[in-house]
C-alpha atoms as a PDB file:
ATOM      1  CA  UNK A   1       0.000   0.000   0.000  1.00  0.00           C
ATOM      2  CA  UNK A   2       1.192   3.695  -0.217  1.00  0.00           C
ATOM      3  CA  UNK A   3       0.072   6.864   0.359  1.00  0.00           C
ATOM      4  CA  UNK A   4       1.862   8.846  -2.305  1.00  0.00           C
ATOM      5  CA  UNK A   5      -0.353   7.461  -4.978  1.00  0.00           C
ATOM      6  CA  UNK A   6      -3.933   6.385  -6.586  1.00  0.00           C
ATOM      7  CA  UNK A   7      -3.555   2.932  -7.907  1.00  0.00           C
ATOM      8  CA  UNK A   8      -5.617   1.023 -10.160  1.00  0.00           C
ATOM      9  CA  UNK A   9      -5.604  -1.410 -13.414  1.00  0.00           C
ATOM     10  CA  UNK A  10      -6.427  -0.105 -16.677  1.00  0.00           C
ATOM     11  CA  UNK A  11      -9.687  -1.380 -18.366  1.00  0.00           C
ATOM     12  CA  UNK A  12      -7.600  -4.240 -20.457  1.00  0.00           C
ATOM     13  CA  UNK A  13      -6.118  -5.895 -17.704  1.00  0.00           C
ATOM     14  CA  UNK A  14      -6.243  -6.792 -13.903  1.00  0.00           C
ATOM     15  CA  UNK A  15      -2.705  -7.806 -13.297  1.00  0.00           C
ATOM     16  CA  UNK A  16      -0.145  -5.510 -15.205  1.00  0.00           C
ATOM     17  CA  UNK A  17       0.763  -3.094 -15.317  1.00  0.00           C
ATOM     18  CA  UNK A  18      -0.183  -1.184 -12.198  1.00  0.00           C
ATOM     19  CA  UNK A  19      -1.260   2.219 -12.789  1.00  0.00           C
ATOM     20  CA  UNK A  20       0.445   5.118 -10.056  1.00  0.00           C
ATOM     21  CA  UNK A  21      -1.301   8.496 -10.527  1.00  0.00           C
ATOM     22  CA  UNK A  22      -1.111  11.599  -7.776  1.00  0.00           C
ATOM     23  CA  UNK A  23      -3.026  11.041  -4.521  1.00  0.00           C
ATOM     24  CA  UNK A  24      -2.169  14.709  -4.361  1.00  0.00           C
ATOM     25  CA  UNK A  25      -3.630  16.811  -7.015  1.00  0.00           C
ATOM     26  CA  UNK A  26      -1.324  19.540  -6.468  1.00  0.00           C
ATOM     27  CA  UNK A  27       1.965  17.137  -6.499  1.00  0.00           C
ATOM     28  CA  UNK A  28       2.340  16.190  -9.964  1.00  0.00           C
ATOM     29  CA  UNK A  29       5.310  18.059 -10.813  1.00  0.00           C
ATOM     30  CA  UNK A  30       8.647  16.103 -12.041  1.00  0.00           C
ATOM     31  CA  UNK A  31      10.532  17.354  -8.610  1.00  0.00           C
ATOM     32  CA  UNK A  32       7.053  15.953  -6.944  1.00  0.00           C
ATOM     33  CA  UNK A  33       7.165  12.452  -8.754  1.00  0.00           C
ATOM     34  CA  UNK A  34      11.195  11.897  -7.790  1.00  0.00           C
ATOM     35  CA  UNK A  35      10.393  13.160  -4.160  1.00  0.00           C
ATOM     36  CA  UNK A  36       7.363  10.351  -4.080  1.00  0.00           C
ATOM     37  CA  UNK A  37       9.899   7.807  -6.014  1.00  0.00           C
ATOM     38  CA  UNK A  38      12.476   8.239  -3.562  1.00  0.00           C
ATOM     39  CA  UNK A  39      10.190   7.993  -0.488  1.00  0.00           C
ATOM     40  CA  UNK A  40       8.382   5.008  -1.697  1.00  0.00           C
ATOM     41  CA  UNK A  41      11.273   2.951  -2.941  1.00  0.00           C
ATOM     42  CA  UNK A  42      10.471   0.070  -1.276  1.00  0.00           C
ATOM     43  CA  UNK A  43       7.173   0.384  -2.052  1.00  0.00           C
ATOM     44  CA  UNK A  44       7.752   0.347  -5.987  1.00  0.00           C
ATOM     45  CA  UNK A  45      10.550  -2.240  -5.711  1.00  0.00           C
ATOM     46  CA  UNK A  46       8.023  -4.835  -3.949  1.00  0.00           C
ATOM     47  CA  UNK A  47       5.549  -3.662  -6.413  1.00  0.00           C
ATOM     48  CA  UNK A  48       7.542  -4.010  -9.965  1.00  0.00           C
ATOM     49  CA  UNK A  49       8.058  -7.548  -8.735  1.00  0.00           C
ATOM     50  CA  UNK A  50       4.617  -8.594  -7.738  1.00  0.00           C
ATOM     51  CA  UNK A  51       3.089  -7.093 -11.014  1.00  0.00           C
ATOM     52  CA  UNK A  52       5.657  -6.782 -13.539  1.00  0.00           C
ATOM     53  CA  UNK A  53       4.755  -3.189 -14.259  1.00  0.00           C
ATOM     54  CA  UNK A  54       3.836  -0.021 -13.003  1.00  0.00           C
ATOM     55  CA  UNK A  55       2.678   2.772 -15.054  1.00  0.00           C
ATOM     56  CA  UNK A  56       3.279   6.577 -13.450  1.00  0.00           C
ATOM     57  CA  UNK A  57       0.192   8.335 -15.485  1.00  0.00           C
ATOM     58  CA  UNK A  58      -0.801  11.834 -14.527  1.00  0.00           C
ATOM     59  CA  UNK A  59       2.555  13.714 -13.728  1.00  0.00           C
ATOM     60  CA  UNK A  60       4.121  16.458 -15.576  1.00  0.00           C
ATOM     61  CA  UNK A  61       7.111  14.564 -17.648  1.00  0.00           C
ATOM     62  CA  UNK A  62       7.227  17.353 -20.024  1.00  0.00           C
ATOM     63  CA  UNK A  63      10.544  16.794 -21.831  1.00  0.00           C
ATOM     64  CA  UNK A  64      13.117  13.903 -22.272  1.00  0.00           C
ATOM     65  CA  UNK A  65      15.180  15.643 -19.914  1.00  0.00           C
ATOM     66  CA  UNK A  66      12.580  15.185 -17.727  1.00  0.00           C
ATOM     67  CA  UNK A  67      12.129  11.590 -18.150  1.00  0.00           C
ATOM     68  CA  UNK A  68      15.822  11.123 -17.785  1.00  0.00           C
ATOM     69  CA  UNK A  69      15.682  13.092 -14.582  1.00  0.00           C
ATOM     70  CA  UNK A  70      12.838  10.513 -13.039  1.00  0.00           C
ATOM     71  CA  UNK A  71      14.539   7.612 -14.544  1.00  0.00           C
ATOM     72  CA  UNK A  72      17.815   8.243 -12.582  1.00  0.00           C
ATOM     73  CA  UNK A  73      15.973   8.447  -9.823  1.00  0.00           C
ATOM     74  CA  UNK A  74      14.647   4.778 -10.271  1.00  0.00           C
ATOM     75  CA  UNK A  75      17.656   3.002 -11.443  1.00  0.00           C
ATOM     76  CA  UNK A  76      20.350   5.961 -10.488  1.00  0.00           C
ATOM     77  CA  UNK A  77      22.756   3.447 -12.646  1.00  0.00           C
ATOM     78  CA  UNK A  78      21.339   3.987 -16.351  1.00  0.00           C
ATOM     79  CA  UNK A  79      23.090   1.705 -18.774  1.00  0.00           C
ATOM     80  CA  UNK A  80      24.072   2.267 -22.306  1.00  0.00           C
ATOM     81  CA  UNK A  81      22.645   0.165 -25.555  1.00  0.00           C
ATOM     82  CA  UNK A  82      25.437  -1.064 -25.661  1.00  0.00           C
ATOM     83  CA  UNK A  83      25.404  -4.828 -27.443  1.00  0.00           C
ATOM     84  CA  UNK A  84      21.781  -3.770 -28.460  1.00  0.00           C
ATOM     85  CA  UNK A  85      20.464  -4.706 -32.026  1.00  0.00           C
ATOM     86  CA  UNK A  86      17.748  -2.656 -32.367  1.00  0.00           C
ATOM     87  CA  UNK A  87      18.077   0.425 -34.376  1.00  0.00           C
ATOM     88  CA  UNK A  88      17.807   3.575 -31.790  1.00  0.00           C
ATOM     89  CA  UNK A  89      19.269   6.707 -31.458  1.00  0.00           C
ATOM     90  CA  UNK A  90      20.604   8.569 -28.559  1.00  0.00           C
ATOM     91  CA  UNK A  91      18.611  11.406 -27.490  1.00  0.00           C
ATOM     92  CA  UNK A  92      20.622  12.282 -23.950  1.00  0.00           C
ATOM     93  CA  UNK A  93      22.440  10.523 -21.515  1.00  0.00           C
ATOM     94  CA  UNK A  94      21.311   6.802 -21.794  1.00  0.00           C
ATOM     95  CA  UNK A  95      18.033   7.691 -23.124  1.00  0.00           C
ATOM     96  CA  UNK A  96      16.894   6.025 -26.799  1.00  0.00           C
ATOM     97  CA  UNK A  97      14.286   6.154 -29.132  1.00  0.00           C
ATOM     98  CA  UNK A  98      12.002   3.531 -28.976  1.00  0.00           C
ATOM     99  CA  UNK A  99      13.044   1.151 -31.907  1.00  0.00           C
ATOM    100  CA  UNK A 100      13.019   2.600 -35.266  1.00  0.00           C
ATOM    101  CA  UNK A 101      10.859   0.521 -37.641  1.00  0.00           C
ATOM    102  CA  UNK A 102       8.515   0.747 -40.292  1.00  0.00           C
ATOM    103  CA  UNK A 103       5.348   1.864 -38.582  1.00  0.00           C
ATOM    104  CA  UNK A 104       3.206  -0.808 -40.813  1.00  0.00           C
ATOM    105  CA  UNK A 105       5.422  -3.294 -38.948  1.00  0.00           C
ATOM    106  CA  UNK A 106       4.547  -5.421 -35.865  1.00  0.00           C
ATOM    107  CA  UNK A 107       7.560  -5.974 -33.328  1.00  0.00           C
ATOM    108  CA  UNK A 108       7.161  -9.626 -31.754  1.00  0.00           C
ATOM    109  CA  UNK A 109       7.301 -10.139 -28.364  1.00  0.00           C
ATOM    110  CA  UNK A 110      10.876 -10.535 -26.479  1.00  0.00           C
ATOM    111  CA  UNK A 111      12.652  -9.986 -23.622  1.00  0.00           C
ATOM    112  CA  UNK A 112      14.890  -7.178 -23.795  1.00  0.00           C
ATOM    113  CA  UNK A 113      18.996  -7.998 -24.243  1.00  0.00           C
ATOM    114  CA  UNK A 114      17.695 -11.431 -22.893  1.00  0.00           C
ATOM    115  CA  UNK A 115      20.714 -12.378 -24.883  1.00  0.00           C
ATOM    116  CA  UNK A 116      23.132 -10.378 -22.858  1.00  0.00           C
ATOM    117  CA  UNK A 117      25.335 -12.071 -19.826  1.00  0.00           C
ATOM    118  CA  UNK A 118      23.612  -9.709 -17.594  1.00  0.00           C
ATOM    119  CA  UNK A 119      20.295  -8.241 -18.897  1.00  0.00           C
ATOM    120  CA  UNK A 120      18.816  -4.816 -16.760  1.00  0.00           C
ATOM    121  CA  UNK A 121      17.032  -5.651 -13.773  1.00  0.00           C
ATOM    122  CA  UNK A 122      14.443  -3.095 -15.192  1.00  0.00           C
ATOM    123  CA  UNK A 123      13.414  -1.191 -18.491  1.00  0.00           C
ATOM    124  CA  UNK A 124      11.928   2.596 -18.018  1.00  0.00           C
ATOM    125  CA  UNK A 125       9.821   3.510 -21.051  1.00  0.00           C
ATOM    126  CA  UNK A 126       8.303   7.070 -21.674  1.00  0.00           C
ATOM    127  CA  UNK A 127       5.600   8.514 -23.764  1.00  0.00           C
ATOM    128  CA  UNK A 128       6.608  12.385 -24.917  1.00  0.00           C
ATOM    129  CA  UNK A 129       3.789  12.406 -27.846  1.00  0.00           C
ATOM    130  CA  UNK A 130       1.396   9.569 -28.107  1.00  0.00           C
ATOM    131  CA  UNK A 131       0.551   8.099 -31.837  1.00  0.00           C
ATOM    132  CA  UNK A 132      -2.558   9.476 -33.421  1.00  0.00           C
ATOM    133  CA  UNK A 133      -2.847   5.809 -34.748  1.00  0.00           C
ATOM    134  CA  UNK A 134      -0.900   2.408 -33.406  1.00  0.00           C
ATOM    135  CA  UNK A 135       2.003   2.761 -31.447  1.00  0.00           C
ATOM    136  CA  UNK A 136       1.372   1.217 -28.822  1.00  0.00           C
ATOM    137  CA  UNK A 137       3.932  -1.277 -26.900  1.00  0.00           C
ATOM    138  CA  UNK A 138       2.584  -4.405 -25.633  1.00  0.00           C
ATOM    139  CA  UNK A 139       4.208  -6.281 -22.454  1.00  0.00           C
ATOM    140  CA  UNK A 140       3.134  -9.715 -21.527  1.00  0.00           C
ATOM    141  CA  UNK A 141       4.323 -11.314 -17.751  1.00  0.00           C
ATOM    142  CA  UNK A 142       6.735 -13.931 -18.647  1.00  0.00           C
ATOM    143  CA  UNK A 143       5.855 -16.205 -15.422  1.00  0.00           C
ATOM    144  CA  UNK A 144       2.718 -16.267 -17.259  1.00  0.00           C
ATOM    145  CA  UNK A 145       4.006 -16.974 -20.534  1.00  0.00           C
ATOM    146  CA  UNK A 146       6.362 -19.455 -18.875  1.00  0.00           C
ATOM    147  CA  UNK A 147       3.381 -21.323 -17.013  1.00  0.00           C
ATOM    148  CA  UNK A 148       1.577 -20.869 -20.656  1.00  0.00           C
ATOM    149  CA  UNK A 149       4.273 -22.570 -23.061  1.00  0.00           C
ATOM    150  CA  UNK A 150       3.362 -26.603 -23.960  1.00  0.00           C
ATOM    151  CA  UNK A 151       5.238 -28.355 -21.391  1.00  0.00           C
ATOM    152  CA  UNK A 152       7.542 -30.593 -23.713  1.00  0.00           C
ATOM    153  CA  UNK A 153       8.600 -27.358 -25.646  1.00  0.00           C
ATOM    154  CA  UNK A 154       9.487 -25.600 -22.205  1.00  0.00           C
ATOM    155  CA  UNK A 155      11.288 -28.392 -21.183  1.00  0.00           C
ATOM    156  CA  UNK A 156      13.381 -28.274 -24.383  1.00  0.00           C
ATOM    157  CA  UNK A 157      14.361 -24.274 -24.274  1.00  0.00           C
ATOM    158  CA  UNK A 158      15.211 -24.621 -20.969  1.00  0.00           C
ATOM    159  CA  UNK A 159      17.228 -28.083 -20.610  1.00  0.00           C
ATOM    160  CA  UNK A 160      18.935 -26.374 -23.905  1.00  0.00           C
ATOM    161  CA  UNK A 161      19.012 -22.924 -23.666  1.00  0.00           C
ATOM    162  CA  UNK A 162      19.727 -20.273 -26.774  1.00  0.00           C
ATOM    163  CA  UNK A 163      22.623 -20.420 -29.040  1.00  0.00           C
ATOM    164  CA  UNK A 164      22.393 -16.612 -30.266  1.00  0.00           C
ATOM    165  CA  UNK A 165      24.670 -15.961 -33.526  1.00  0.00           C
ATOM    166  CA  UNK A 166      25.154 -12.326 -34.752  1.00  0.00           C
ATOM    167  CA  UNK A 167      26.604 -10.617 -37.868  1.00  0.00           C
ATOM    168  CA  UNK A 168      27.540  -7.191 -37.630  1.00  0.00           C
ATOM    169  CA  UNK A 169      28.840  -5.485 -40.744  1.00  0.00           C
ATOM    170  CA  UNK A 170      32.421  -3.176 -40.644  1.00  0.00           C
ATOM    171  CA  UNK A 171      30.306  -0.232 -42.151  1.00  0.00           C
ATOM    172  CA  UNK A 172      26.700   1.617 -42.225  1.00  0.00           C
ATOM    173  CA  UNK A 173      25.899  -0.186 -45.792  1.00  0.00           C
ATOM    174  CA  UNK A 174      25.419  -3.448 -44.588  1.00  0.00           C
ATOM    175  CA  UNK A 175      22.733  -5.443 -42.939  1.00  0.00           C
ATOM    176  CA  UNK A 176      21.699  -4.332 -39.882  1.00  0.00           C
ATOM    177  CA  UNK A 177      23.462  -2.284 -37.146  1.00  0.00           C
ATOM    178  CA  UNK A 178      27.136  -2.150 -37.757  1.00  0.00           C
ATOM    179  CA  UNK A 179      29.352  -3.224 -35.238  1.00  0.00           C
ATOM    180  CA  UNK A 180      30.833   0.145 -34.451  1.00  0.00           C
ATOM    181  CA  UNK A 181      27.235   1.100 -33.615  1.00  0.00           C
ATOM    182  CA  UNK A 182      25.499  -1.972 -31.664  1.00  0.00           C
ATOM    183  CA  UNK A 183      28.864  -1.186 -28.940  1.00  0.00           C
ATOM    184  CA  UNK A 184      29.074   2.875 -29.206  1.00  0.00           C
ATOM    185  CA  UNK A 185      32.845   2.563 -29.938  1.00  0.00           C
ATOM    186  CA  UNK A 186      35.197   2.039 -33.093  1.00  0.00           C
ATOM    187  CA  UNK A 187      38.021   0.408 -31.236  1.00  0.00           C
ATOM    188  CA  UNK A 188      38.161  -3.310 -31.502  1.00  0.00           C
ATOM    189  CA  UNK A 189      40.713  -3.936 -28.588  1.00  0.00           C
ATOM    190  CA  UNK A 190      37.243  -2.397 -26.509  1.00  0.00           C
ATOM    191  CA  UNK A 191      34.841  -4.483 -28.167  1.00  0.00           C
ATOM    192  CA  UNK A 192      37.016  -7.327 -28.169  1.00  0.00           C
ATOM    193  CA  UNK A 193      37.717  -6.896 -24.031  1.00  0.00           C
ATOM    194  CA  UNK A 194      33.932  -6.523 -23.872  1.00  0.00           C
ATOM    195  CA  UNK A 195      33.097  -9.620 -25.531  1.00  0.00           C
ATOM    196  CA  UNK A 196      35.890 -11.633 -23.807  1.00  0.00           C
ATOM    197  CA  UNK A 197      34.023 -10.297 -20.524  1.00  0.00           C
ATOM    198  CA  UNK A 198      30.770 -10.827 -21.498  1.00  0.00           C
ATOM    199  CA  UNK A 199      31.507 -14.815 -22.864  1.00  0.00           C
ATOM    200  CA  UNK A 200      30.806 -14.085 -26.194  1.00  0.00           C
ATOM    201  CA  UNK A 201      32.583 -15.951 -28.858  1.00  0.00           C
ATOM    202  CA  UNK A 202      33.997 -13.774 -31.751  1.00  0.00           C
ATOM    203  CA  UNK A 203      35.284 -13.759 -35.396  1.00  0.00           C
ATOM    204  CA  UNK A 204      36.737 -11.346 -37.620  1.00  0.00           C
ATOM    205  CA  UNK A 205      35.746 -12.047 -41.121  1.00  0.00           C
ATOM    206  CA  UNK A 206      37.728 -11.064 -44.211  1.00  0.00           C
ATOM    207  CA  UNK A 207      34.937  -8.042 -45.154  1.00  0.00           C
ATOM    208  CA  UNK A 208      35.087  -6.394 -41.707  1.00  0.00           C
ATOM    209  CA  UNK A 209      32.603  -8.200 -40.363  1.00  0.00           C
ATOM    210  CA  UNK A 210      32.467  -9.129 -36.926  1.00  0.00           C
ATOM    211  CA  UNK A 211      30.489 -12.627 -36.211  1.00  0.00           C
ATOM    212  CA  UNK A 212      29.278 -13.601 -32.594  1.00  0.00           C
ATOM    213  CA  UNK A 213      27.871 -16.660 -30.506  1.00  0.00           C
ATOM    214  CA  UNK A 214      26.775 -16.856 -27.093  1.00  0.00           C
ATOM    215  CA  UNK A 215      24.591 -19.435 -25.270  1.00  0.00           C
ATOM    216  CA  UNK A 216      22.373 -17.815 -22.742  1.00  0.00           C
ATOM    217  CA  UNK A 217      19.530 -19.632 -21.039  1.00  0.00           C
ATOM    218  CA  UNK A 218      15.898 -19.834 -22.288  1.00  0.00           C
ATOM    219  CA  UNK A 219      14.519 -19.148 -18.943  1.00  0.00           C
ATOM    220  CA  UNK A 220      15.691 -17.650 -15.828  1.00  0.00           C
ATOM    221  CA  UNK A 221      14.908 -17.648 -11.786  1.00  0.00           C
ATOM    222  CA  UNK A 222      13.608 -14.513 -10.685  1.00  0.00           C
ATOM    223  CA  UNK A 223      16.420 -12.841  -8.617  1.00  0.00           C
ATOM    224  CA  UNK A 224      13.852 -11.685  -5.957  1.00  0.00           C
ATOM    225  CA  UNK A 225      10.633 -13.775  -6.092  1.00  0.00           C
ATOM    226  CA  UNK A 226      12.451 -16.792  -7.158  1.00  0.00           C
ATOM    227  CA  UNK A 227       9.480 -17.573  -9.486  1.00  0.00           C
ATOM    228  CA  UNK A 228      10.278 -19.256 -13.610  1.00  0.00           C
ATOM    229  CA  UNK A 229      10.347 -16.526 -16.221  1.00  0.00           C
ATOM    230  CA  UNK A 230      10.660 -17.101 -20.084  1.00  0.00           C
ATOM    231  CA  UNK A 231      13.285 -15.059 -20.900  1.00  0.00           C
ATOM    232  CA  UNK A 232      15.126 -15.339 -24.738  1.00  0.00           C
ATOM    233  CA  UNK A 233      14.615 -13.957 -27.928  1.00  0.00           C
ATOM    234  CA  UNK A 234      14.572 -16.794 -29.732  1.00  0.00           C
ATOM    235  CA  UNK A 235      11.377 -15.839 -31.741  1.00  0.00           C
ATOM    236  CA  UNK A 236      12.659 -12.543 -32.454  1.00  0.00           C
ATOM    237  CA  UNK A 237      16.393 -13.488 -33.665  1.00  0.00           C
ATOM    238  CA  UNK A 238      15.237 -16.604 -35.978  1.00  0.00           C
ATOM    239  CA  UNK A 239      14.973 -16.080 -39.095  1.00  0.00           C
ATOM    240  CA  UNK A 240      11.729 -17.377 -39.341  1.00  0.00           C
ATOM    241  CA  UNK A 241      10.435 -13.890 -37.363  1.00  0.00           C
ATOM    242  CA  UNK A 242      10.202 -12.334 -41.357  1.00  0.00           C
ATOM    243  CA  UNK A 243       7.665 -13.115 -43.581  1.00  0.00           C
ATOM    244  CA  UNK A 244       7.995 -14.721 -46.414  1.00  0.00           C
ATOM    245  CA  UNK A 245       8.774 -13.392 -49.284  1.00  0.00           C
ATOM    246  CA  UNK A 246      12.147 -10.644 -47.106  1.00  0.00           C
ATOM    247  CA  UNK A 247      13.171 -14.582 -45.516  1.00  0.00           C
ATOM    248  CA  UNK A 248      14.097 -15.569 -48.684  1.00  0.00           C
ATOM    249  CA  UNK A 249      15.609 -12.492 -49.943  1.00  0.00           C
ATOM    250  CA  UNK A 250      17.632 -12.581 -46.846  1.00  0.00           C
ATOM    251  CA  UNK A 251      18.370 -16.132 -47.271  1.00  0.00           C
ATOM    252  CA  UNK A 252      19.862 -15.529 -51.173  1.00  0.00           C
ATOM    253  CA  UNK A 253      21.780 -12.501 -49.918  1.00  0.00           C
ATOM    254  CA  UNK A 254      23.404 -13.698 -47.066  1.00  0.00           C
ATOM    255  CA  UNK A 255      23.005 -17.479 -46.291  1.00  0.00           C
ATOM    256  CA  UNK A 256      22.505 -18.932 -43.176  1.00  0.00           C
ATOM    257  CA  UNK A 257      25.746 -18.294 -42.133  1.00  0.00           C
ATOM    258  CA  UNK A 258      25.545 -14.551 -42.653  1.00  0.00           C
ATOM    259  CA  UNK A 259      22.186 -13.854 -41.419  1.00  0.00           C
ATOM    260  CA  UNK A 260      22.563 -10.321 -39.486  1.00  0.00           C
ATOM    261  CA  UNK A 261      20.800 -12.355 -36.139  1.00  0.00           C
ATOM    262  CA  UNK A 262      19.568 -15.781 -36.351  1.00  0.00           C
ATOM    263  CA  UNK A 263      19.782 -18.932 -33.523  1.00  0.00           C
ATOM    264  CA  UNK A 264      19.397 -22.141 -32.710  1.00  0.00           C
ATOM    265  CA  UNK A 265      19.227 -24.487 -29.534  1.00  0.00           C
ATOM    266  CA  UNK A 266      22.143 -24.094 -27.032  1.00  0.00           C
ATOM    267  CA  UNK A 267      23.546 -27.236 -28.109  1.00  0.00           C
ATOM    268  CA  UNK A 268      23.616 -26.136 -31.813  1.00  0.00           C
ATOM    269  CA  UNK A 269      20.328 -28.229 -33.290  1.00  0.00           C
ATOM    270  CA  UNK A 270      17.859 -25.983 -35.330  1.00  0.00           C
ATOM    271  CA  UNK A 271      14.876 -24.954 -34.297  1.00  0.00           C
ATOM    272  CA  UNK A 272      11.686 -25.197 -36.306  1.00  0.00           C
ATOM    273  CA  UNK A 273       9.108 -22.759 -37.529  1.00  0.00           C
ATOM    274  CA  UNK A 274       6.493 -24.115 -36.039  1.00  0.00           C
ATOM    275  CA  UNK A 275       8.420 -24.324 -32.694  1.00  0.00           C
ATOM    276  CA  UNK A 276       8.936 -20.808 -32.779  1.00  0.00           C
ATOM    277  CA  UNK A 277       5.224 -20.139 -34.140  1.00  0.00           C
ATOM    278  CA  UNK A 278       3.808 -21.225 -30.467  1.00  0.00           C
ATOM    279  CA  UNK A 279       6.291 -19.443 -28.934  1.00  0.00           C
ATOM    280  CA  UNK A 280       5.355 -16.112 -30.435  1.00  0.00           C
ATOM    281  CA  UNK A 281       1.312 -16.813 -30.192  1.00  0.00           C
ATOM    282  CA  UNK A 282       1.989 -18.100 -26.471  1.00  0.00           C
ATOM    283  CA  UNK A 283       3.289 -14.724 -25.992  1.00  0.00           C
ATOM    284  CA  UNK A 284       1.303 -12.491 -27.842  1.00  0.00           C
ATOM    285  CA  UNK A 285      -2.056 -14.306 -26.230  1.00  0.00           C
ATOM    286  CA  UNK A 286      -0.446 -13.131 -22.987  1.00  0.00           C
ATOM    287  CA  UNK A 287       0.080  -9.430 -24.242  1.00  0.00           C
ATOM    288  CA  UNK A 288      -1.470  -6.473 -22.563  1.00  0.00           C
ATOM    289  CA  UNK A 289      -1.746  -3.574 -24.915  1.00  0.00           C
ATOM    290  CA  UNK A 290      -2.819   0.069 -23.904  1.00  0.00           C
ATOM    291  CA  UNK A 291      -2.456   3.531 -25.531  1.00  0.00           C
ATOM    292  CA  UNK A 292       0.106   6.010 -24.744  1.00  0.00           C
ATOM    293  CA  UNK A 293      -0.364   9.074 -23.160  1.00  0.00           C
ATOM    294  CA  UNK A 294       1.480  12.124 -23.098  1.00  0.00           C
ATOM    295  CA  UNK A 295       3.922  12.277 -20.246  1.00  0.00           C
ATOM    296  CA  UNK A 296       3.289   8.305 -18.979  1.00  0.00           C
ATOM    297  CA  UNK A 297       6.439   6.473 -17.939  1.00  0.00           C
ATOM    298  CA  UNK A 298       6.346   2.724 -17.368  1.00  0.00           C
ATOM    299  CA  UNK A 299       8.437   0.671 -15.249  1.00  0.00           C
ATOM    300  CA  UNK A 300       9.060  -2.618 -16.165  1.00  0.00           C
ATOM    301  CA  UNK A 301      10.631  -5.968 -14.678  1.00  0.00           C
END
């Protein structure tokens, strides 16, 4: 319980994410919302946990110096993109535009740098100017989706895990993100050390390319609730995530072997469409999806 703010659900859904607005009219100010943050930190930290998500609505977040501001105040530690393969670009700070992609286009479901030795703890979003149309960005709980998932299948990611390969070309007119830009640096001795670090298996190819594996597990232990999450990309790297007709175009261009992301199980066996089909309708039937308003910011597990 807290004092410092109205809760409630929104109209789609019971259980996430939480919705925080002012108990106090007349506090609703940035400098008001980090002075409740602060004050209730326990309170949100129990709360992120139990429902995945809370969503600060009604406060003046004006400006993505704002947001950046409230963000630091939440995770005072805010990370670069760095390793990220999503096209973004830096507004301030460690703050990003949401991913950059062809607004007729539907992002699947995944959890974020799930492919990373050490994903964040937590991902702040904010709204500065909601869509007229669209743009909304779903979030499903992944105990759910782990409790969801056909048992054998489970059993299978997580006895196996996720054998993550990348491709990242030595310049901006290749496929995908280069390599200078998915780790914010053109020194290879400092991607190289970060890779090394980070258990990541590396290649240099002969056209600048840089080619990486890692094997990261399909599902993880919550670190405080102890509870199963899913928690890969898996249906988002594999090739399979494009339709049809850019699959095989990708497919001519590069090969397999060349693919700018693709994966396969930990121990190296393929993974099949259909596989990878329940995985992303598991997911998506476990989506919550909401409209943006101006000035929301969303915490998420």
């Amino acid at each position: 319980m807290t004092q410092s703010f109205d809760t409630e659900f929104l109209p789609q859904s019971d259980s996430l994410p939480l919705v925080a607005k002012p108990a106090d009219p007349k506090r609703r100010s940035r400098k008001d919302l980090m002075k409740l943050i602060k004050a209730e930190g326990d309170w949100l930290e129990k709360t992120v946990a139990e429902h995945a998500a809370v969503l600060f609505r009604g406060f003046a977040i004006d400006t993505p110096k704002d947001f950046e501001k409230v963000a630091g105040t939440i995770l005072p530690a805010l990370k670069p993109y760095v390793e990220g393969q999503s096209p973004r670009t830096k507004v301030r700070g460690n703050v990003y535009t949401s991913t950059e992609y062809p607004k007729h286009l539907r992002i699947t479901m995944h959890s974020e740098l799930s492919y990373s030795k050490e994903p964040p703890s937590k991902l702040i979003f904010y709204c500065e100017t909601p869509s007229t149309e669209g743009g909304e960005t779903p979030i499903s709980d992944c105990r759910k989706v782990y409790e969801d998932m056909p048992v054998e299948l489970r059993d299978k990611f997580e006895n196996l895990g996720v054998k993550y390969v990348k491709n990242m070309p030595g310049d901006d007119k290749g496929l995908g993100k280069s390599w200078m830009d998915h780790f914010e640096t053109t020194s290879k001795k400092k991607v190289e050390k970060y890779l090394e670090e980070n258990e990541i298996s590396f290649e240099w190819l002969d056209d600048g390319m840089l080619r990486t594996e890692s094997v990261r597990p399909a599902v993880r232990k919550h670190p405080v609730t102890g509870e199963m999450v899913w928690y890969n990309q898996s249906n988002l790297w594999h090739v399979s995530n494009f339709e049809e007709q850019r699959r095989k175009t990708l497919l001519q261009i590069c090969g397999e072997e060349k693919l700018p992301t693709h994966c396969y199980f930990g121990d190296g066996s393929l993974m099949s469409d259909e596989d990878l089909d329940t995985v992303r309708n598991v997911m998506w039937d476990a989506a919550v999806i909401f409209p943006w308003q101006a000035g929301d910011l969303l915490v998420v597990d």
